Amino acid sequence: MADKNTAQETKKQAWRERLYEIIFEADTPAGKYFDVVLLIAILTSVFVIMLESVESIDARFKNGFTYAEWFFTVLFTFEYGARILCARRPIRYIFSFYGIVDLLSILPTYVLVLESYGMESDELHRLGVIRALRLLRAFRIFKLGHMLSGAAELREAIWATRSKITVFLATVVIAVVIEGAALHLIEGPENPGFSSIPQSMYWAIVTMTTVGYGDATPETPLGKCLAAIIMVLGYSLIIVPTGLVTAELAHAGGNFTATRITTQVCPECMKEGHEVDATFCKFCGSRL
Amino acid sequence: MADKNTAQETKKQAWRERLYEIIFEADTPAGKYFDVVLLIAILTSVFVIMLESVESIDARFKNGFTYAEWFFTVLFTFEYGARILCARRPIRYIFSFYGIVDLLSILPTYVLVLESYGMESDELHRLGVIRALRLLRAFRIFKLGHMLSGAAELREAIWATRSKITVFLATVVIAVVIEGAALHLIEGPENPGFSSIPQSMYWAIVTMTTVGYGDATPETPLGKCLAAIIMVLGYSLIIVPTGLVTAELAHAGGNFTATRITTQVCPECMKEGHEVDATFCKFCGSRL
Amino acid sequence: MADKNTAQETKKQAWRERLYEIIFEADTPAGKYFDVVLLIAILTSVFVIMLESVESIDARFKNGFTYAEWFFTVLFTFEYGARILCARRPIRYIFSFYGIVDLLSILPTYVLVLESYGMESDELHRLGVIRALRLLRAFRIFKLGHMLSGAAELREAIWATRSKITVFLATVVIAVVIEGAALHLIEGPENPGFSSIPQSMYWAIVTMTTVGYGDATPETPLGKCLAAIIMVLGYSLIIVPTGLVTAELAHAGGNFTATRITTQVCPECMKEGHEVDATFCKFCGSRL
Amino acid sequence: MADKNTAQETKKQAWRERLYEIIFEADTPAGKYFDVVLLIAILTSVFVIMLESVESIDARFKNGFTYAEWFFTVLFTFEYGARILCARRPIRYIFSFYGIVDLLSILPTYVLVLESYGMESDELHRLGVIRALRLLRAFRIFKLGHMLSGAAELREAIWATRSKITVFLATVVIAVVIEGAALHLIEGPENPGFSSIPQSMYWAIVTMTTVGYGDATPETPLGKCLAAIIMVLGYSLIIVPTGLVTAELAHAGGNFTATRITTQVCPECMKEGHEVDATFCKFCGSRL
């Protein structure tokens, strides 16, 4: 009987292994097929949420949207359950980044039903927007195909210049605060767009990034003069990080060893990015 | 009599060959001359369409514009006929990209005459705007001179970085949706510029590309705070593709074998981009 | 008596040579000194013109501005006369780019006096603005010092990529026309910002360059959708020329032979950019 | 007794040395700890100043903000005193850039108390904004860790291209003045946004940097046409400095000798940037 149990256990284990490969990886045809179907489901459901937020469309197709939403929620709930079932360490999966996103993308629909008795319709509607986080799950599908190496090279170039980018960002933040304080001092009393330092800092960011809404503009000659200097500064600032990352990429391109990365996820620590010839996880040492 | 027929056929064939070289290629003096005349005709006719759309100018020169339009339409119709006549596979030409553009740039004038009885004057006027597509035909003239190699190198650099650019664009789209949903949640109820997710996504794109019209701006402190983060993000995002293409070009510059490309179009499959020493089309194998 | 004449001639010639070196070149101490004084005079006079255009300041210092303007006009008139006097080919100087700028920067003051009887005060004031062209003369002073080689390297990189930049600009122009026509078609009837194709093209340029004034914004969902695509396109377009020039500069930096360029101007053809070891003008062959 | 004095002197000297290392350097654990505490104090105090400027928040927590402000002022006063005390040449420190910033960041609080009898509440409030300069002191903390070398490489690349950047900036300034004058001439009489040349120059900068507030926009067809040209020009201009710095960085990356820089400040001349193996200050020769 123990034997039978073990055989059953082994069978169950094999079944879980197979499910794991389909859901978490994209090396097998079944895994790829699963990812493509999931991607289509995610995109469609987010598209429905987008349409739902347009009042005139929502008024006409309210029932259709509700049915679609329940269909996707049930689908994603099954998928969430399957992921917990086949992960070797379910707790770790649940509290991983994607685990939380997976939960957040199904929870609102259930919460809406439970709480719909005590809340106003408008607030309920807004809670539903959280489901748009579903789209974050699409990042998981990037494991498909050869996009991975492109992303890896990029990440490497940005990582290699992180200390310079930190210096740059700190300089920008300090500049924004000083500029905000200066324009609050000059324009403050008369101009509502500069009524406080945080307000002026918002203006400084809008200006330095060259967005320039025009909802707050300097009106005094001195303010305009200072604003012009800030604009030229902000316009020039972009040069620095562009140059840094580009130079890094140009170098990397030369001696970048093209390590092929697989789509396998470590079944123990849930980390990705393992190379093709890896047999053990390079983060926790468990067999892949 | 069969001989006479064959001779006539050969003569006709030679005549078609000659027409083909003039119209589709730019290697012979006649071919270059034809292209220059065509380019001038296209630019003039588009200029007329532009002026026609300005009401005050249209009111004064209405007759002149009508005559000019008919002149260009008849000219381009003859050209379209000649292209069909001398192409070895007319059907393929008609359904090629340029074949459709050629047709679309003459059709509206004829349609306007036929349908002018049943439609309002304003709608007719707007249909005429489609003729501006004529300008697309100017791209064909780029075959002239040595601009070709410049364009080819560019295209190659963009193509070589396509997988990275795809990852980048997917990230941007996901960011726009999430940001749109977030600002719809925060600003939604009071601010008409964020009344739905698509509306908020439009704002997110206007902001991330640093265009910043100012037709929709956040008004709550939290919305402004989030908008500031999005701006800095959007401003930084441009670094990534710039760096990628630049690095690619810097590399290409080193080992780019300057293959000279001719302006010949394959008479069978209508594809361009053949090298100077090519005798057969590299796409379909037929003799050039 | 012929001898005396020749001696006088030679003396006059030597005097002209000396004047030529001071005014047109910057290799001698006197030449440098002259350039610095001239630069200060130009900047001061342009500053006066700027202040004069501000109504409230003009009302208070009207007399002072008039005196200053006459002082600078007389000064620049003397300089203009001296340049004609010492140039070997005065006619060529007068019709060269800088010759015309020199004339345009003194003429308005004299014209204002002559014509002030028949014109209104406001129109006169506006004519005076032309004198701001004086600032263009400051470019001549860039001959000073080692700024020259920096500018030369830049010009070279831009020149080397000219065929690619031409393709790029032609593409942008075609895109602007097509986009303008498309948005005129969609937004035209209701939105005054898209009332004609040229008007829509202005909007397309404002959008593609990410300036985004907000004086014309799409209002229909379809128009917004198309505008969003144009924005992303326009935002991406800048990558191409940036990459091209950067890659060119990165290459040039490697094998750029640092040819030292002098500030000498060819006395015959008025062209600049001669190398240090040049004895004859490389454009017209005359002795420097 | 002389001995006792000397011993006391030596002891005092050693104590000052120790204080100097803690306050001015970051090589010892105590020095690092001091810098981190100081950074937190600076950031917190600037955050308080920011909140204080928001009227609604200030009304509620007025007392708390006053106490916090006095706490930080006293703290920074002690620090300022300690810096004067342990610097070998106190006068030089007081008149160095950071010495003045240190003073300016504590002075307003004291001045406010002294002068609060004779000034209005609103003016007092605005004086307090000067304390935001405190944030500049955070730059001193960048000595922490390995950020230094990143900043040094950046500064080097910008410095190496300074002559080219000067040519570029001069060209931009001249372009702004000429464009401002041109649009003042065209749009001036009717459009309040172009009422004077400085006003038009402000518009030209807003446009060329692609900020595009929309507070001043051309309204005549000619003005729009010129504005479109300026936009394309301004949009293209950014290419030049980007290319220059990037190319420089790409080169520097190759042969940049990674000299390790310490956080030591010369006790004599207060200059920073000494290398790890330096025993004497490379600026004034005194022992480090």
mmCIF file of N, CA, C and O in Angstrom, chain A residues 215-270:
data_model
loop_
_atom_site.group_PDB
_atom_site.id
_atom_site.type_symbol
_atom_site.label_atom_id
_atom_site.label_comp_id
_atom_site.label_asym_id
_atom_site.label_seq_id
_atom_site.Cartn_x
_atom_site.Cartn_y
_atom_site.Cartn_z
ATOM 1 N N ASP A 215 0.119 75.860 -16.934
ATOM 2 C CA ASP A 215 -0.862 76.145 -15.870
ATOM 3 C C ASP A 215 -0.262 77.076 -14.820
ATOM 4 O O ASP A 215 -0.978 77.701 -14.057
ATOM 5 N N ALA A 216 1.060 77.166 -14.771
ATOM 6 C CA ALA A 216 1.736 78.141 -13.911
ATOM 7 C C ALA A 216 2.882 78.730 -14.729
ATOM 8 O O ALA A 216 3.748 77.993 -15.182
ATOM 9 N N THR A 217 2.871 80.029 -14.939
ATOM 10 C CA THR A 217 3.956 80.677 -15.691
ATOM 11 C C THR A 217 4.387 81.929 -14.948
ATOM 12 O O THR A 217 3.561 82.618 -14.371
ATOM 13 N N PRO A 218 5.689 82.240 -14.961
ATOM 14 C CA PRO A 218 6.165 83.445 -14.275
ATOM 15 C C PRO A 218 5.604 84.691 -14.961
ATOM 16 O O PRO A 218 5.414 84.697 -16.172
ATOM 17 N N GLU A 219 5.351 85.721 -14.185
ATOM 18 C CA GLU A 219 4.770 86.938 -14.745
ATOM 19 C C GLU A 219 5.636 88.179 -14.551
ATOM 20 O O GLU A 219 5.531 89.134 -15.313
ATOM 21 N N THR A 220 6.492 88.173 -13.539
ATOM 22 C CA THR A 220 7.371 89.321 -13.331
ATOM 23 C C THR A 220 8.599 89.192 -14.232
ATOM 24 O O THR A 220 8.986 88.076 -14.583
ATOM 25 N N PRO A 221 9.216 90.308 -14.634
ATOM 26 C CA PRO A 221 10.412 90.232 -15.489
ATOM 27 C C PRO A 221 11.515 89.391 -14.858
ATOM 28 O O PRO A 221 12.132 88.561 -15.533
ATOM 29 N N LEU A 222 11.745 89.567 -13.544
ATOM 30 C CA LEU A 222 12.803 88.804 -12.879
ATOM 31 C C LEU A 222 12.481 87.308 -12.917
ATOM 32 O O LEU A 222 13.352 86.476 -13.177
ATOM 33 N N GLY A 223 11.207 86.977 -12.663
ATOM 34 C CA GLY A 223 10.786 85.579 -12.693
ATOM 35 C C GLY A 223 10.980 84.969 -14.069
ATOM 36 O O GLY A 223 11.445 83.835 -14.206
ATOM 37 N N LYS A 224 10.647 85.735 -15.122
ATOM 38 C CA LYS A 224 10.810 85.247 -16.486
ATOM 39 C C LYS A 224 12.279 85.012 -16.819
ATOM 40 O O LYS A 224 12.644 84.045 -17.482
ATOM 41 N N CYS A 225 13.109 85.926 -16.341
ATOM 42 C CA CYS A 225 14.553 85.834 -16.582
ATOM 43 C C CYS A 225 15.100 84.551 -15.957
ATOM 44 O O CYS A 225 15.816 83.785 -16.600
ATOM 45 N N LEU A 226 14.728 84.323 -14.683
ATOM 46 C CA LEU A 226 15.191 83.128 -13.980
ATOM 47 C C LEU A 226 14.645 81.870 -14.641
ATOM 48 O O LEU A 226 15.349 80.870 -14.780
ATOM 49 N N ALA A 227 13.365 81.938 -15.054
ATOM 50 C CA ALA A 227 12.737 80.783 -15.705
ATOM 51 C C ALA A 227 13.494 80.424 -16.980
ATOM 52 O O ALA A 227 13.720 79.249 -17.270
ATOM 53 N N ALA A 228 13.908 81.460 -17.747
ATOM 54 C CA ALA A 228 14.641 81.209 -18.990
ATOM 55 C C ALA A 228 15.940 80.468 -18.705
ATOM 56 O O ALA A 228 16.309 79.525 -19.410
ATOM 57 N N ILE A 229 16.626 80.878 -17.625
ATOM 58 C CA ILE A 229 17.884 80.206 -17.262
ATOM 59 C C ILE A 229 17.602 78.754 -16.889
ATOM 60 O O ILE A 229 18.318 77.834 -17.299
ATOM 61 N N ILE A 230 16.532 78.537 -16.108
ATOM 62 C CA ILE A 230 16.170 77.176 -15.700
ATOM 63 C C ILE A 230 15.856 76.309 -16.924
ATOM 64 O O ILE A 230 16.256 75.146 -16.995
ATOM 65 N N MET A 231 15.146 76.897 -17.901
ATOM 66 C CA MET A 231 14.815 76.143 -19.112
ATOM 67 C C MET A 231 16.057 75.673 -19.852
ATOM 68 O O MET A 231 16.165 74.504 -20.220
ATOM 69 N N VAL A 232 16.990 76.601 -20.057
ATOM 70 C CA VAL A 232 18.215 76.237 -20.781
ATOM 71 C C VAL A 232 18.960 75.164 -20.004
ATOM 72 O O VAL A 232 19.442 74.166 -20.567
ATOM 73 N N LEU A 233 19.010 75.340 -18.672
ATOM 74 C CA LEU A 233 19.647 74.343 -17.808
ATOM 75 C C LEU A 233 18.976 72.979 -17.948
ATOM 76 O O LEU A 233 19.648 71.965 -18.148
ATOM 77 N N GLY A 234 17.645 72.984 -17.819
ATOM 78 C CA GLY A 234 16.890 71.734 -17.874
ATOM 79 C C GLY A 234 17.067 71.057 -19.219
ATOM 80 O O GLY A 234 17.216 69.838 -19.306
ATOM 81 N N TYR A 235 17.076 71.889 -20.272
ATOM 82 C CA TYR A 235 17.220 71.374 -21.625
ATOM 83 C C TYR A 235 18.601 70.729 -21.807
ATOM 84 O O TYR A 235 18.748 69.724 -22.487
ATOM 85 N N SER A 236 19.593 71.314 -21.144
ATOM 86 C CA SER A 236 20.957 70.799 -21.272
ATOM 87 C C SER A 236 21.168 69.565 -20.403
ATOM 88 O O SER A 236 21.967 68.696 -20.730
ATOM 89 N N LEU A 237 20.437 69.493 -19.284
ATOM 90 C CA LEU A 237 20.652 68.413 -18.321
ATOM 91 C C LEU A 237 20.477 67.036 -18.944
ATOM 92 O O LEU A 237 21.200 66.109 -18.599
ATOM 93 N N ILE A 238 19.520 66.905 -19.859
ATOM 94 C CA ILE A 238 19.236 65.603 -20.449
ATOM 95 C C ILE A 238 20.475 65.040 -21.149
ATOM 96 O O ILE A 238 20.629 63.830 -21.288
ATOM 97 N N ILE A 239 21.356 65.939 -21.573
ATOM 98 C CA ILE A 239 22.566 65.495 -22.256
ATOM 99 C C ILE A 239 23.351 64.519 -21.404
ATOM 100 O O ILE A 239 23.864 63.520 -21.881
ATOM 101 N N VAL A 240 23.435 64.827 -20.116
ATOM 102 C CA VAL A 240 24.330 64.076 -19.246
ATOM 103 C C VAL A 240 23.962 62.593 -19.167
ATOM 104 O O VAL A 240 24.767 61.740 -19.533
ATOM 105 N N PRO A 241 22.724 62.225 -18.727
ATOM 106 C CA PRO A 241 22.427 60.790 -18.664
ATOM 107 C C PRO A 241 22.423 60.121 -20.033
ATOM 108 O O PRO A 241 22.845 58.980 -20.161
ATOM 109 N N THR A 242 21.959 60.852 -21.076
ATOM 110 C CA THR A 242 21.993 60.279 -22.422
ATOM 111 C C THR A 242 23.407 59.868 -22.767
ATOM 112 O O THR A 242 23.672 58.745 -23.183
ATOM 113 N N GLY A 243 24.328 60.814 -22.562
ATOM 114 C CA GLY A 243 25.728 60.546 -22.878
ATOM 115 C C GLY A 243 26.253 59.359 -22.107
ATOM 116 O O GLY A 243 26.916 58.471 -22.652
ATOM 117 N N LEU A 244 25.914 59.301 -20.811
ATOM 118 C CA LEU A 244 26.430 58.239 -19.953
ATOM 119 C C LEU A 244 25.986 56.860 -20.427
ATOM 120 O O LEU A 244 26.812 55.963 -20.619
ATOM 121 N N VAL A 245 24.666 56.711 -20.617
ATOM 122 C CA VAL A 245 24.148 55.399 -21.001
ATOM 123 C C VAL A 245 24.642 55.022 -22.399
ATOM 124 O O VAL A 245 25.036 53.878 -22.641
ATOM 125 N N THR A 246 24.640 55.999 -23.318
ATOM 126 C CA THR A 246 25.093 55.709 -24.676
ATOM 127 C C THR A 246 26.533 55.235 -24.689
ATOM 128 O O THR A 246 26.866 54.221 -25.309
ATOM 129 N N ALA A 247 27.389 55.975 -23.978
ATOM 130 C CA ALA A 247 28.802 55.609 -23.942
ATOM 131 C C ALA A 247 28.953 54.203 -23.378
ATOM 132 O O ALA A 247 29.731 53.393 -23.882
ATOM 133 N N GLU A 248 28.162 53.911 -22.327
ATOM 134 C CA GLU A 248 28.220 52.602 -21.707
ATOM 135 C C GLU A 248 27.800 51.525 -22.701
ATOM 136 O O GLU A 248 28.457 50.485 -22.837
ATOM 137 N N LEU A 249 26.720 51.782 -23.432
ATOM 138 C CA LEU A 249 26.219 50.816 -24.407
ATOM 139 C C LEU A 249 27.231 50.605 -25.526
ATOM 140 O O LEU A 249 27.442 49.485 -25.983
ATOM 141 N N ALA A 250 27.851 51.713 -25.963
ATOM 142 C CA ALA A 250 28.835 51.616 -27.039
ATOM 143 C C ALA A 250 29.986 50.721 -26.609
ATOM 144 O O ALA A 250 30.504 49.922 -27.384
ATOM 145 N N HIS A 251 30.384 50.837 -25.316
ATOM 146 C CA HIS A 251 31.467 50.004 -24.813
ATOM 147 C C HIS A 251 31.009 48.564 -24.670
ATOM 148 O O HIS A 251 31.664 47.640 -25.096
ATOM 149 N N ALA A 252 29.844 48.410 -24.012
ATOM 150 C CA ALA A 252 29.308 47.072 -23.766
ATOM 151 C C ALA A 252 29.210 46.304 -25.082
ATOM 152 O O ALA A 252 29.564 45.142 -25.168
ATOM 153 N N GLY A 253 28.721 46.985 -26.124
ATOM 154 C CA GLY A 253 28.568 46.362 -27.427
ATOM 155 C C GLY A 253 29.837 45.664 -27.865
ATOM 156 O O GLY A 253 29.799 44.623 -28.518
ATOM 157 N N GLY A 254 30.972 46.222 -27.479
ATOM 158 C CA GLY A 254 32.251 45.655 -27.894
ATOM 159 C C GLY A 254 32.555 44.337 -27.225
ATOM 160 O O GLY A 254 32.823 43.332 -27.879
ATOM 161 N N ASN A 255 32.504 44.331 -25.895
ATOM 162 C CA ASN A 255 32.951 43.136 -25.184
ATOM 163 C C ASN A 255 31.825 42.453 -24.422
ATOM 164 O O ASN A 255 32.031 41.887 -23.366
ATOM 165 N N PHE A 256 30.611 42.576 -24.939
ATOM 166 C CA PHE A 256 29.483 41.943 -24.277
ATOM 167 C C PHE A 256 29.423 40.483 -24.687
ATOM 168 O O PHE A 256 29.200 40.164 -25.842
ATOM 169 N N THR A 257 29.634 39.588 -23.731
ATOM 170 C CA THR A 257 29.552 38.171 -24.048
ATOM 171 C C THR A 257 28.086 37.787 -24.088
ATOM 172 O O THR A 257 27.376 37.890 -23.095
ATOM 173 N N ALA A 258 27.642 37.365 -25.251
ATOM 174 C CA ALA A 258 26.216 37.117 -25.442
ATOM 175 C C ALA A 258 25.783 35.836 -24.745
ATOM 176 O O ALA A 258 25.639 34.791 -25.365
ATOM 177 N N THR A 259 25.601 35.898 -23.426
ATOM 178 C CA THR A 259 25.129 34.736 -22.693
ATOM 179 C C THR A 259 23.642 34.551 -22.968
ATOM 180 O O THR A 259 22.850 35.456 -22.790
ATOM 181 N N ARG A 260 23.283 33.389 -23.428
ATOM 182 C CA ARG A 260 21.886 33.077 -23.703
ATOM 183 C C ARG A 260 21.182 32.785 -22.387
ATOM 184 O O ARG A 260 21.631 31.989 -21.597
ATOM 185 N N ILE A 261 20.068 33.475 -22.182
ATOM 186 C CA ILE A 261 19.330 33.309 -20.938
ATOM 187 C C ILE A 261 18.051 32.532 -21.221
ATOM 188 O O ILE A 261 17.362 32.795 -22.197
ATOM 189 N N THR A 262 17.734 31.553 -20.373
ATOM 190 C CA THR A 262 16.511 30.785 -20.584
ATOM 191 C C THR A 262 15.358 31.444 -19.839
ATOM 192 O O THR A 262 15.547 32.401 -19.105
ATOM 193 N N THR A 263 14.180 30.894 -20.044
ATOM 194 C CA THR A 263 13.004 31.463 -19.392
ATOM 195 C C THR A 263 12.664 30.710 -18.120
ATOM 196 O O THR A 263 11.627 30.936 -17.512
ATOM 197 N N GLN A 264 13.556 29.802 -17.714
ATOM 198 C CA GLN A 264 13.278 29.006 -16.516
ATOM 199 C C GLN A 264 13.218 29.871 -15.264
ATOM 200 O O GLN A 264 13.982 30.815 -15.107
ATOM 201 N N VAL A 265 12.298 29.512 -14.393
ATOM 202 C CA VAL A 265 12.203 30.162 -13.097
ATOM 203 C C VAL A 265 12.623 29.137 -12.061
ATOM 204 O O VAL A 265 12.183 27.991 -12.113
ATOM 205 N N CYS A 266 13.493 29.538 -11.139
ATOM 206 C CA CYS A 266 13.926 28.602 -10.106
ATOM 207 C C CYS A 266 12.708 28.166 -9.296
ATOM 208 O O CYS A 266 11.971 29.003 -8.775
ATOM 209 N N PRO A 267 12.473 26.863 -9.178
ATOM 210 C CA PRO A 267 11.274 26.397 -8.455
ATOM 211 C C PRO A 267 11.364 26.654 -6.952
ATOM 212 O O PRO A 267 10.347 26.642 -6.272
ATOM 213 N N GLU A 268 12.571 26.911 -6.460
ATOM 214 C CA GLU A 268 12.732 27.143 -5.022
ATOM 215 C C GLU A 268 12.582 28.627 -4.659
ATOM 216 O O GLU A 268 11.747 29.003 -3.860
ATOM 217 N N CYS A 269 13.424 29.500 -5.314
ATOM 218 C CA CYS A 269 13.451 30.905 -4.884
ATOM 219 C C CYS A 269 12.728 31.834 -5.873
ATOM 220 O O CYS A 269 12.721 33.038 -5.700
ATOM 221 N N MET A 270 12.140 31.272 -6.916
ATOM 222 C CA MET A 270 11.308 32.038 -7.850
ATOM 223 C C MET A 270 12.083 33.102 -8.635
ATOM 224 O O MET A 270 11.499 34.017 -9.182
#
